[in-house]
Amino acid sequence: MSMRQRCDATPAWGQLRECFESRGRYFDLRAAFAADPGRYQALSLQAPHVFADLSKNLIDGPLQATLTSLAQQCGVAAHRDAMFRGEPINPTEDRAVMHWLLRHPGTDLPAAVQAEFAQVRQVLDAMLAYAQAVREDAAITDIVNIGIGGSDLGPQMAVLALDEFVDHGKRYHFVSSVDGHELSAVLRQLRPESTLFLVASKSFTTLETMTNARSAKAWFEAQGGRDIARHFCALTSHVQAAAEFGITTTFGFWDWVGGRYSMWSAIGLPIAIAIGPQRFRQLLAGAHAMDEHFRTAPLAHNLPVQLALLDLWYRNFHGYTSRSVAPYHSGLRRMQAYLQQLEMESNGKRVDTAGQTLPYATSPVIWGEPAANGQHAYFQMLHQGSDVIPVEFIAVKKVAHGLPEHHHKLLANGLAQAQALMLGQQDAGGHRHMPGNRPSTFLLLEELTPASLGALIALYEHRVFTAGSLWGINSFDQWGVELGKVLAQNLEPRLLSGDVTGLDASTAGLLQRLRG
Ligand code: F6P
């Protein structure tokens, strides 16, 4: 860990401050394009499966070079290499961070992770054989994933995104919230003999998941269901806890797979059932291709690194507080939810790895909707609101839906929005004035396939890693979610008993109203 240097302790940080004061804060995209005809070429990058146009961001070559030297001086490369050697780079939990190993083909692996890789391969083969058997089992028509956070968002996002590759002989349901509306709405559609419940929980203790799993099991038994081994499967790193719950069909994973980085592990089983083993392997291969890009490309041409540097530039110098994700593909409609956990649970931290309070901001708020809808809702604010919000467009060149006219209109809209954000509308006065100069990044996939989705998600994972590395934080713990869980445990019995002793007046008042 000693090789890490916090961003504000580097010479580049001071240089960036000077650059920002002298010209960064006055940077004008329109002037930058006029001054440099090669700007688009110079500021675009091709990574595996993902092309990125960074030229509508508030940087130029020299600024990008100074940002890149910040990454060098912070020791991002050494930190990254430590992750890829399997070192325990999650210091507060003393764990390695090896989700990348889940998609590794096995060649040229460091000796230190060979044993883990053998287990990875064993579980992957077993899980994919199981997925294939489920696919071939016509009697199973409904797959119900019960899980939350990382045990829900990745699989759900991917199954929706890869709809074109999904076996439509089965229906896929995702139950995450402890809100009984969710489970009961799904149960209403099911018959026990044709349902497979996947209970997905790394810890196998999460309140929402355990409550839903217990209720699902009770429903199954009440409906006359008997064969738990056939109709319930656990995906967890606590195999023993699953057995105690009564589930014997289990696929395991390891503490070095963070929940929000776990869709490549047994947690990906719903994806594997939906798209099949071969395509699941393509998803892994796409992610691995991005791992290799991150591991080997020079920092100046390394897409995750460059995106993270832009995040830092906007957050810590321009003071922008959020980033809007704008997918121009309805299959990516859970992307922003997935990214909210990935980015904000990873980098929503206010102390460095040594526990010192940081003097600068970290994760931006990530938000958005499929952008064709967003355009008719909140894009007004993106164009004319008082906050500048960098936008990340995600577009797909080729689609298979057979309605080319729709796709042209969709793409034209994506391009137009990015253009409008940048150009603005200078000559229209008053309420029609649009300041422009609003930054955006344009990510482009040739097609939305298992491989390109894998690469896109791995790109985001490594961007989050890099931003966390620059900020000097631990991107791999989530202590901030624990307090609410503890307090809920205290309040649940009080909702029944009405005991408000020792509670603050607001919580006590609301609790009494909820009982009344
Ligand atoms: O409460 C947050 C969290 O721990 C996430 O980090 C995790 O993805 C989610 O809950 C679900 O956890 P588990 O997979 O252990 O049920």
Coordinates of C-alpha atoms and ligand atoms in Angstrom, one line a residue:
M1 CA 0.0 0.0 0.0
S2 CA 3.0 2.3 0.5
M3 CA 3.2 2.9 -3.2
R4 CA 0.0 4.8 -3.1
Q5 CA 0.1 8.6 -2.9
R6 CA -2.9 10.6 -2.2
C7 CA -3.7 13.0 -5.1
D8 CA -3.4 16.2 -3.0
A9 CA 0.1 15.2 -2.0
T10 CA 1.5 15.2 -5.5
P11 CA 3.2 18.0 -7.5
A12 CA 0.7 17.4 -10.3
W13 CA -2.2 18.4 -7.9
G14 CA -0.6 21.8 -7.5
Q15 CA -0.1 22.1 -11.2
L16 CA -3.7 21.2 -11.9
R17 CA -4.8 23.9 -9.4
E18 CA -2.7 26.4 -11.4
C19 CA -4.1 25.1 -14.7
F20 CA -7.6 25.4 -13.4
E21 CA -7.2 28.9 -12.1
S22 CA -5.4 30.2 -15.2
R23 CA -7.5 28.5 -17.9
G24 CA -9.4 25.4 -16.8
R25 CA -12.2 27.4 -15.3
Y26 CA -12.5 29.5 -18.5
F27 CA -12.2 26.5 -20.9
D28 CA -14.5 26.8 -23.9
L29 CA -15.3 23.8 -25.9
R30 CA -16.4 25.7 -29.0
A31 CA -13.1 27.7 -29.0
A32 CA -11.1 24.5 -28.4
F33 CA -12.7 22.8 -31.5
A34 CA -12.1 25.9 -33.6
A35 CA -8.5 26.1 -32.5
D36 CA -7.7 22.5 -33.1
P37 CA -9.0 20.6 -36.1
G38 CA -7.5 17.4 -34.8
R39 CA -9.2 17.6 -31.4
Y40 CA -11.7 14.8 -32.0
Q41 CA -9.0 12.4 -33.1
A42 CA -6.6 13.4 -30.4
L43 CA -9.2 13.0 -27.6
S44 CA -10.9 9.8 -28.7
L45 CA -9.8 6.3 -27.6
Q46 CA -10.6 2.8 -28.8
A47 CA -10.6 0.2 -26.0
P48 CA -11.8 -3.4 -26.4
H49 CA -15.4 -3.2 -27.6
V50 CA -15.8 0.4 -26.5
F51 CA -14.9 3.5 -28.5
A52 CA -14.9 6.7 -26.4
D53 CA -15.1 10.3 -27.7
L54 CA -13.7 12.4 -24.9
S55 CA -13.4 15.5 -27.1
K56 CA -16.5 17.2 -25.7
N57 CA -14.9 17.4 -22.2
L58 CA -13.3 20.5 -20.7
I59 CA -9.7 19.4 -21.3
D60 CA -7.1 19.7 -24.1
G61 CA -3.9 17.8 -24.7
P62 CA -1.7 19.7 -22.1
L63 CA -4.4 19.4 -19.5
Q64 CA -4.9 15.7 -20.2
A65 CA -1.1 15.3 -19.9
T66 CA -1.1 17.0 -16.5
L67 CA -4.0 14.8 -15.3
T68 CA -2.2 11.7 -16.6
S69 CA 0.9 12.7 -14.6
L70 CA -1.3 12.9 -11.5
A71 CA -2.2 9.2 -12.1
Q72 CA 1.5 8.4 -12.4
Q73 CA 2.4 10.3 -9.3
C74 CA -0.4 8.7 -7.3
G75 CA 1.0 5.3 -8.1
V76 CA -2.2 4.1 -9.9
A77 CA -0.2 1.6 -12.0
A78 CA 1.5 0.0 -8.9
H79 CA -1.9 -0.1 -7.1
R80 CA -3.5 -1.7 -10.1
D81 CA -0.7 -4.2 -10.4
A82 CA -1.1 -5.1 -6.8
M83 CA -4.7 -5.9 -7.4
F84 CA -3.8 -8.1 -10.4
R85 CA -1.2 -9.9 -8.2
G86 CA -3.9 -10.8 -5.7
E87 CA -2.5 -8.6 -2.9
P88 CA -4.9 -7.6 -0.1
I89 CA -5.6 -4.1 -1.4
N90 CA -8.9 -3.9 0.6
P91 CA -7.2 -2.9 3.9
T92 CA -10.2 -2.4 6.1
E93 CA -11.4 -5.9 5.5
D94 CA -7.9 -7.3 4.8
R95 CA -9.0 -8.9 1.6
A96 CA -7.7 -9.3 -1.9
V97 CA -9.8 -7.8 -4.7
M98 CA -10.0 -10.4 -7.5
H99 CA -13.2 -10.1 -9.4
W100 CA -10.9 -10.0 -12.5
L101 CA -9.9 -13.6 -11.8
L102 CA -13.4 -14.7 -12.4
R103 CA -13.1 -13.8 -16.1
H104 CA -9.4 -14.8 -16.6
P105 CA -8.7 -17.5 -19.2
G106 CA -6.0 -19.0 -16.9
T107 CA -2.8 -18.2 -19.0
D108 CA 0.1 -16.3 -17.4
L109 CA -1.5 -16.1 -14.0
P110 CA 0.7 -15.2 -11.0
A111 CA 1.6 -18.3 -9.0
A112 CA 0.0 -16.7 -5.9
V113 CA -3.5 -17.0 -7.4
Q114 CA -3.3 -20.3 -9.1
A115 CA -5.1 -22.1 -6.3
E116 CA -8.0 -19.6 -6.3
F117 CA -8.2 -19.9 -10.1
A118 CA -8.6 -23.7 -9.9
Q119 CA -11.6 -23.1 -7.7
V120 CA -13.0 -20.4 -10.0
R121 CA -12.8 -22.8 -12.9
Q122 CA -14.4 -25.6 -11.0
V123 CA -17.4 -23.5 -9.9
L124 CA -17.8 -21.9 -13.3
D125 CA -17.9 -25.2 -15.1
A126 CA -20.3 -26.7 -12.5
M127 CA -22.6 -23.6 -12.6
L128 CA -22.6 -23.5 -16.4
A129 CA -23.5 -27.2 -16.6
Y130 CA -26.3 -26.5 -14.2
A131 CA -27.4 -23.4 -16.2
Q132 CA -27.5 -25.6 -19.3
A133 CA -29.6 -28.3 -17.6
V134 CA -32.1 -25.6 -16.4
R135 CA -32.3 -24.3 -19.9
E136 CA -33.1 -27.7 -21.3
D137 CA -35.6 -28.4 -18.5
A138 CA -38.9 -27.3 -20.2
A139 CA -40.8 -28.0 -16.9
I140 CA -39.0 -25.0 -15.4
T141 CA -40.7 -21.9 -16.8
D142 CA -39.9 -19.2 -14.2
I143 CA -36.6 -18.2 -12.7
V144 CA -36.8 -16.0 -9.6
N145 CA -33.7 -14.3 -8.4
I146 CA -34.0 -13.3 -4.8
G147 CA -31.1 -11.0 -3.9
I148 CA -30.4 -7.3 -3.4
G149 CA -27.6 -4.8 -4.2
G150 CA -24.8 -6.6 -5.9
S151 CA -26.8 -9.9 -5.8
D152 CA -29.5 -8.3 -7.9
L153 CA -28.4 -5.3 -9.9
G154 CA -25.7 -6.8 -12.1
P155 CA -27.7 -9.9 -13.1
Q156 CA -30.9 -7.9 -13.6
M157 CA -29.1 -5.2 -15.7
A158 CA -27.4 -7.9 -17.8
V159 CA -30.5 -10.0 -18.4
L160 CA -32.3 -6.9 -19.6
A161 CA -29.4 -5.7 -21.7
L162 CA -28.9 -9.0 -23.4
D163 CA -32.6 -9.6 -24.1
E164 CA -31.8 -10.4 -27.7
F165 CA -29.8 -13.4 -26.6
V166 CA -32.2 -14.6 -23.9
D167 CA -34.1 -17.9 -24.2
H168 CA -37.7 -16.7 -24.3
G169 CA -39.0 -20.1 -23.2
K170 CA -38.6 -18.9 -19.6
R171 CA -39.5 -15.8 -17.6
Y172 CA -37.0 -14.1 -15.4
H173 CA -38.1 -12.3 -12.2
F174 CA -36.0 -10.3 -9.8
V175 CA -37.2 -9.8 -6.2
S176 CA -34.9 -7.5 -4.1
S177 CA -36.9 -5.3 -1.7
V178 CA -38.3 -6.5 1.6
D179 CA -41.5 -4.6 0.5
G180 CA -43.9 -7.5 0.3
H181 CA -45.5 -6.0 -2.9
E182 CA -42.5 -7.2 -4.9
L183 CA -42.6 -10.8 -3.8
S184 CA -46.3 -11.2 -3.7
A185 CA -46.7 -9.7 -7.2
V186 CA -44.2 -12.4 -8.5
L187 CA -45.6 -15.3 -6.5
R188 CA -49.0 -14.6 -8.0
Q189 CA -47.6 -15.5 -11.4
L190 CA -46.0 -18.8 -10.3
R191 CA -46.6 -22.5 -9.8
P192 CA -44.2 -24.3 -7.5
E193 CA -43.6 -27.2 -9.9
S194 CA -42.4 -24.8 -12.7
T195 CA -40.4 -22.4 -10.6
L196 CA -36.7 -22.2 -9.8
F197 CA -35.8 -19.8 -6.9
L198 CA -32.2 -18.6 -6.9
V199 CA -31.3 -17.2 -3.4
A200 CA -28.4 -14.9 -4.1
S201 CA -26.6 -13.5 -1.2
K202 CA -22.8 -13.3 -0.6
S203 CA -23.3 -13.2 3.2
F204 CA -26.5 -15.2 3.3
T205 CA -27.6 -12.9 6.2
T206 CA -29.0 -9.9 4.4
L207 CA -32.4 -9.1 5.9
E208 CA -34.3 -8.4 2.7
T209 CA -33.0 -11.5 1.0
M210 CA -33.5 -13.8 3.9
T211 CA -37.0 -12.5 4.5
N212 CA -37.9 -13.0 0.9
A213 CA -36.3 -16.4 0.7
R214 CA -38.2 -17.6 3.8
S215 CA -41.5 -16.4 2.5
A216 CA -40.8 -18.0 -0.9
K217 CA -40.0 -21.3 0.8
A218 CA -43.1 -21.1 2.9
W219 CA -45.2 -20.3 -0.2
F220 CA -43.6 -23.2 -2.1
E221 CA -44.3 -25.7 0.7
A222 CA -47.8 -24.3 1.3
Q223 CA -48.5 -24.9 -2.4
G224 CA -47.5 -28.5 -2.0
G225 CA -44.0 -28.1 -3.3
R226 CA -41.6 -30.7 -1.9
D227 CA -38.4 -30.9 -3.8
I228 CA -36.3 -28.0 -2.4
A229 CA -33.2 -29.4 -4.0
R230 CA -34.7 -29.0 -7.5
H231 CA -36.6 -25.7 -6.9
F232 CA -34.2 -23.7 -4.7
C233 CA -30.5 -23.0 -5.5
A234 CA -28.2 -20.8 -3.3
L235 CA -25.5 -18.5 -4.7
T236 CA -23.3 -17.5 -1.8
S237 CA -19.9 -17.4 -0.2
H238 CA -21.5 -18.9 3.0
V239 CA -22.4 -22.3 1.8
Q240 CA -22.9 -23.5 5.4
A241 CA -25.6 -20.8 6.0
A242 CA -27.4 -21.9 2.8
A243 CA -27.3 -25.5 4.0
E244 CA -28.7 -24.5 7.4
F245 CA -31.5 -22.7 5.6
G246 CA -32.3 -26.0 3.9
I247 CA -30.9 -25.4 0.4
T248 CA -28.6 -28.2 -0.8
T249 CA -28.0 -27.0 -4.4
T250 CA -25.4 -24.3 -4.0
F251 CA -22.8 -22.5 -6.0
G252 CA -20.2 -20.7 -4.0
F253 CA -17.8 -17.8 -4.3
W254 CA -15.2 -16.1 -2.2
D255 CA -14.7 -13.2 0.1
W256 CA -12.3 -11.6 -2.4
V257 CA -15.3 -11.0 -4.7
G258 CA -17.0 -7.7 -3.6
G259 CA -20.8 -7.8 -3.8
R260 CA -21.0 -5.1 -6.4
Y261 CA -18.3 -6.8 -8.4
S262 CA -19.9 -10.2 -8.3
M263 CA -21.9 -10.7 -11.5
W264 CA -19.0 -12.7 -13.0
S265 CA -19.3 -15.2 -10.2
A266 CA -22.1 -17.7 -9.2
I267 CA -24.2 -14.5 -8.7
G268 CA -24.2 -14.5 -12.5
L269 CA -26.2 -17.7 -12.7
P270 CA -29.5 -16.0 -13.8
I271 CA -27.5 -14.5 -16.7
A272 CA -26.0 -17.8 -17.6
I273 CA -29.4 -19.5 -17.6
A274 CA -30.9 -16.7 -19.7
I275 CA -28.2 -16.4 -22.3
G276 CA -26.5 -19.9 -22.1
P277 CA -23.1 -21.0 -21.1
Q278 CA -21.3 -20.1 -24.3
R279 CA -22.5 -16.5 -24.2
F280 CA -21.8 -16.3 -20.5
R281 CA -18.2 -17.2 -21.4
Q282 CA -18.3 -14.4 -24.1
L283 CA -19.4 -12.0 -21.4
L284 CA -16.4 -13.0 -19.3
A285 CA -14.1 -12.8 -22.3
G286 CA -15.2 -9.2 -23.1
A287 CA -14.6 -8.2 -19.5
H288 CA -11.2 -9.9 -19.6
A289 CA -10.3 -8.0 -22.7
M290 CA -11.0 -4.8 -20.8
D291 CA -8.9 -6.1 -17.9
E292 CA -6.0 -6.5 -20.2
H293 CA -6.5 -3.0 -21.6
F294 CA -6.5 -1.6 -18.1
R295 CA -3.5 -3.7 -17.0
T296 CA -1.3 -3.0 -20.0
A297 CA -2.3 0.2 -21.9
P298 CA -0.1 3.3 -21.1
L299 CA -2.0 5.6 -18.7
A300 CA -2.4 8.2 -21.4
H301 CA -4.3 5.8 -23.6
N302 CA -6.0 3.8 -20.9
L303 CA -9.7 4.4 -21.1
P304 CA -10.7 3.6 -17.4
V305 CA -7.8 5.8 -16.2
Q306 CA -8.7 8.7 -18.5
L307 CA -12.4 8.5 -17.5
A308 CA -11.4 8.5 -13.8
L309 CA -9.2 11.5 -14.3
L310 CA -12.1 13.4 -15.9
D311 CA -14.2 12.4 -12.9
L312 CA -11.6 13.9 -10.6
W313 CA -11.1 17.0 -12.8
Y314 CA -14.9 17.8 -12.7
R315 CA -15.4 16.8 -9.0
N316 CA -12.4 18.4 -7.4
F317 CA -11.6 21.4 -9.6
H318 CA -14.8 22.4 -11.4
G319 CA -16.9 21.3 -8.4
Y320 CA -19.5 19.4 -10.3
T321 CA -21.5 17.2 -8.0
S322 CA -23.1 14.6 -10.3
R323 CA -22.8 12.8 -13.5
S324 CA -25.8 11.8 -15.6
V325 CA -25.7 8.5 -17.4
A326 CA -27.5 8.6 -20.7
P327 CA -27.9 5.2 -22.4
Y328 CA -29.4 5.4 -25.9
H329 CA -30.5 1.7 -25.8
S330 CA -33.5 0.7 -23.8
G331 CA -31.8 -2.6 -22.9
L332 CA -29.5 -0.5 -20.7
R333 CA -32.4 0.7 -18.6
R334 CA -31.0 -0.7 -15.3
M335 CA -27.5 0.6 -16.1
Q336 CA -27.8 3.7 -13.9
A337 CA -29.0 1.6 -11.0
Y338 CA -26.1 -0.8 -11.4
L339 CA -23.7 2.1 -11.7
Q340 CA -25.1 3.8 -8.7
Q341 CA -24.1 0.9 -6.5
L342 CA -20.8 0.3 -8.3
E343 CA -19.6 3.9 -8.1
M344 CA -21.3 5.4 -5.1
E345 CA -21.0 2.4 -2.8
S346 CA -17.3 2.1 -3.8
N347 CA -16.2 5.7 -3.8
G348 CA -18.8 7.4 -1.5
K349 CA -16.1 7.7 1.2
R350 CA -14.9 10.7 3.2
V351 CA -11.7 9.3 4.8
D352 CA -8.5 8.0 3.2
T353 CA -7.2 4.4 3.7
A354 CA -5.5 5.6 6.9
G355 CA -8.8 6.9 8.2
Q356 CA -7.9 10.6 7.8
T357 CA -10.7 12.9 6.8
L358 CA -10.3 14.0 3.2
P359 CA -10.1 17.7 2.4
Y360 CA -11.7 17.2 -1.0
A361 CA -14.9 15.6 -2.5
T362 CA -15.1 12.0 -3.8
S363 CA -17.8 10.2 -5.7
P364 CA -20.2 12.2 -7.7
V365 CA -23.9 11.4 -7.6
I366 CA -24.7 9.0 -10.5
W367 CA -28.1 9.2 -12.0
G368 CA -30.1 9.0 -15.2
E369 CA -32.6 7.1 -17.2
P370 CA -32.7 5.7 -20.7
A371 CA -32.0 9.0 -22.4
A372 CA -34.8 9.0 -25.0
N373 CA -37.1 9.4 -22.1
G374 CA -34.7 11.6 -20.1
Q375 CA -34.8 14.1 -23.0
H376 CA -38.5 14.7 -22.3
A377 CA -38.0 15.0 -18.5
Y378 CA -34.8 16.3 -16.9
F379 CA -32.7 17.2 -20.0
Q380 CA -34.1 20.7 -19.6
M381 CA -32.0 21.1 -16.5
L382 CA -29.0 19.6 -18.2
H383 CA -29.2 22.4 -20.8
Q384 CA -30.4 25.4 -18.9
G385 CA -30.2 24.5 -15.2
S386 CA -27.9 26.4 -12.8
D387 CA -25.7 23.3 -12.3
V388 CA -23.3 22.0 -14.8
I389 CA -23.8 18.2 -15.0
P390 CA -21.4 16.2 -17.2
V391 CA -23.3 13.6 -19.2
E392 CA -22.1 10.2 -20.3
F393 CA -23.8 9.1 -23.5
I394 CA -23.8 5.4 -24.3
A395 CA -24.9 4.5 -27.8
V396 CA -24.9 1.3 -29.8
K397 CA -24.2 1.4 -33.5
K398 CA -25.9 -1.8 -34.8
V399 CA -29.2 -3.2 -33.4
A400 CA -31.2 -6.2 -34.4
H401 CA -34.8 -5.1 -33.9
G402 CA -35.6 -4.6 -37.6
L403 CA -36.8 -1.1 -37.2
P404 CA -33.9 0.9 -38.7
E405 CA -35.8 4.1 -38.9
H406 CA -36.3 4.1 -35.1
H407 CA -32.6 3.5 -34.6
H408 CA -31.6 6.4 -36.8
K409 CA -33.9 8.7 -35.0
L410 CA -32.6 7.4 -31.6
L411 CA -28.9 7.9 -32.6
A412 CA -29.6 11.3 -34.1
N413 CA -31.1 12.4 -30.8
G414 CA -28.1 11.2 -28.9
L415 CA -25.8 13.1 -31.2
A416 CA -28.0 16.1 -31.1
Q417 CA -28.2 16.3 -27.3
A418 CA -24.4 16.1 -27.0
Q419 CA -24.1 18.8 -29.6
A420 CA -26.7 21.0 -28.0
L421 CA -25.0 20.7 -24.6
M422 CA -21.7 21.8 -26.1
L423 CA -22.9 24.5 -28.6
G424 CA -25.8 26.0 -26.6
Q425 CA -27.9 28.7 -28.2
Q426 CA -26.0 32.0 -28.0
D427 CA -28.1 34.3 -30.1
A428 CA -31.5 33.6 -28.6
G429 CA -32.1 35.9 -25.7
G430 CA -33.9 35.5 -22.4
H431 CA -35.6 32.2 -21.7
R432 CA -34.3 30.7 -24.9
H433 CA -30.7 31.3 -24.2
M434 CA -28.6 28.1 -23.6
P435 CA -25.1 28.7 -22.3
G436 CA -23.6 25.5 -23.9
N437 CA -20.1 24.5 -23.0
R438 CA -21.6 21.7 -21.0
P439 CA -19.3 18.7 -21.1
S440 CA -20.1 15.1 -22.2
T441 CA -18.4 11.9 -23.0
F442 CA -19.7 9.6 -25.8
L443 CA -19.2 5.9 -25.4
L444 CA -20.0 3.8 -28.5
L445 CA -20.4 0.1 -28.8
E446 CA -20.5 -1.5 -32.2
E447 CA -23.2 -3.9 -30.9
L448 CA -24.7 -4.8 -27.6
T449 CA -23.5 -8.3 -27.2
P450 CA -22.4 -10.4 -24.2
A451 CA -18.8 -9.5 -25.0
S452 CA -19.3 -5.8 -25.4
L453 CA -21.5 -5.6 -22.3
G454 CA -18.7 -7.5 -20.3
A455 CA -16.2 -5.0 -21.6
L456 CA -18.4 -2.0 -20.8
I457 CA -19.0 -3.1 -17.2
A458 CA -15.3 -3.9 -16.6
L459 CA -14.5 -0.5 -18.0
Y460 CA -16.7 1.1 -15.3
E461 CA -15.2 -1.2 -12.6
H462 CA -11.7 -0.1 -13.4
R463 CA -12.7 3.5 -13.7
V464 CA -14.1 3.3 -10.2
F465 CA -10.9 1.6 -9.0
T466 CA -8.7 4.4 -10.6
A467 CA -10.8 7.2 -9.1
G468 CA -10.6 5.6 -5.7
S469 CA -6.9 5.1 -6.1
L470 CA -6.4 8.8 -7.0
W471 CA -8.5 9.9 -4.0
G472 CA -6.6 7.6 -1.7
I473 CA -9.7 5.8 -0.5
N474 CA -10.7 2.1 -0.1
S475 CA -13.2 1.5 -2.9
F476 CA -13.9 -2.0 -1.7
D477 CA -15.6 -1.7 1.7
Q478 CA -19.1 -0.3 2.6
W479 CA -19.2 0.4 6.3
G480 CA -21.6 3.2 5.7
V481 CA -24.5 0.8 5.0
E482 CA -24.3 -0.9 8.4
L483 CA -25.7 1.6 10.8
G484 CA -29.1 1.7 9.2
K485 CA -29.3 -2.1 9.3
V486 CA -28.6 -2.1 13.0
L487 CA -31.1 0.7 13.8
A488 CA -33.8 -1.2 11.7
Q489 CA -33.3 -4.2 13.9
N490 CA -33.9 -2.1 16.9
L491 CA -37.0 -0.5 15.5
E492 CA -38.7 -3.5 14.1
P493 CA -39.8 -5.0 17.4
R494 CA -40.8 -1.4 18.6
L495 CA -43.3 -1.2 15.7
L496 CA -45.1 -4.1 17.3
S497 CA -44.7 -3.2 20.9
G498 CA -45.0 0.6 20.6
D499 CA -42.1 1.1 22.9
V500 CA -40.5 4.5 22.0
T501 CA -38.2 4.7 25.1
G502 CA -35.0 6.5 24.3
L503 CA -35.9 7.4 20.7
D504 CA -35.5 10.9 19.3
A505 CA -38.8 12.8 19.0
S506 CA -39.1 12.5 15.2
T507 CA -38.6 8.8 15.1
A508 CA -40.8 8.2 18.1
G509 CA -43.6 10.4 16.5
L510 CA -43.4 8.7 13.2
L511 CA -43.4 5.2 14.8
Q512 CA -46.5 6.0 16.8
R513 CA -48.2 7.3 13.6
L514 CA -47.3 4.1 11.8
R515 CA -48.9 2.0 14.5
G516 CA -52.0 4.2 14.9
Ligands
F6P1 O1 -26.0 -3.4 2.3 C1 -25.1 -3.3 1.2 C2 -24.7 -4.7 0.7 O2 -23.8 -5.3 1.6 C3 -24.0 -4.6 -0.6 O3 -22.7 -4.3 -0.6 C4 -24.3 -6.0 -1.2 O4 -24.2 -6.0 -2.6 C5 -25.7 -6.1 -0.7 O5 -25.8 -5.6 0.5 C6 -26.2 -7.6 -0.7 O6 -25.4 -8.3 0.1 P1 -25.4 -9.9 0.1 O7 -25.1 -10.4 -1.2 O8 -24.5 -10.4 1.2 O9 -26.9 -10.3 0.4

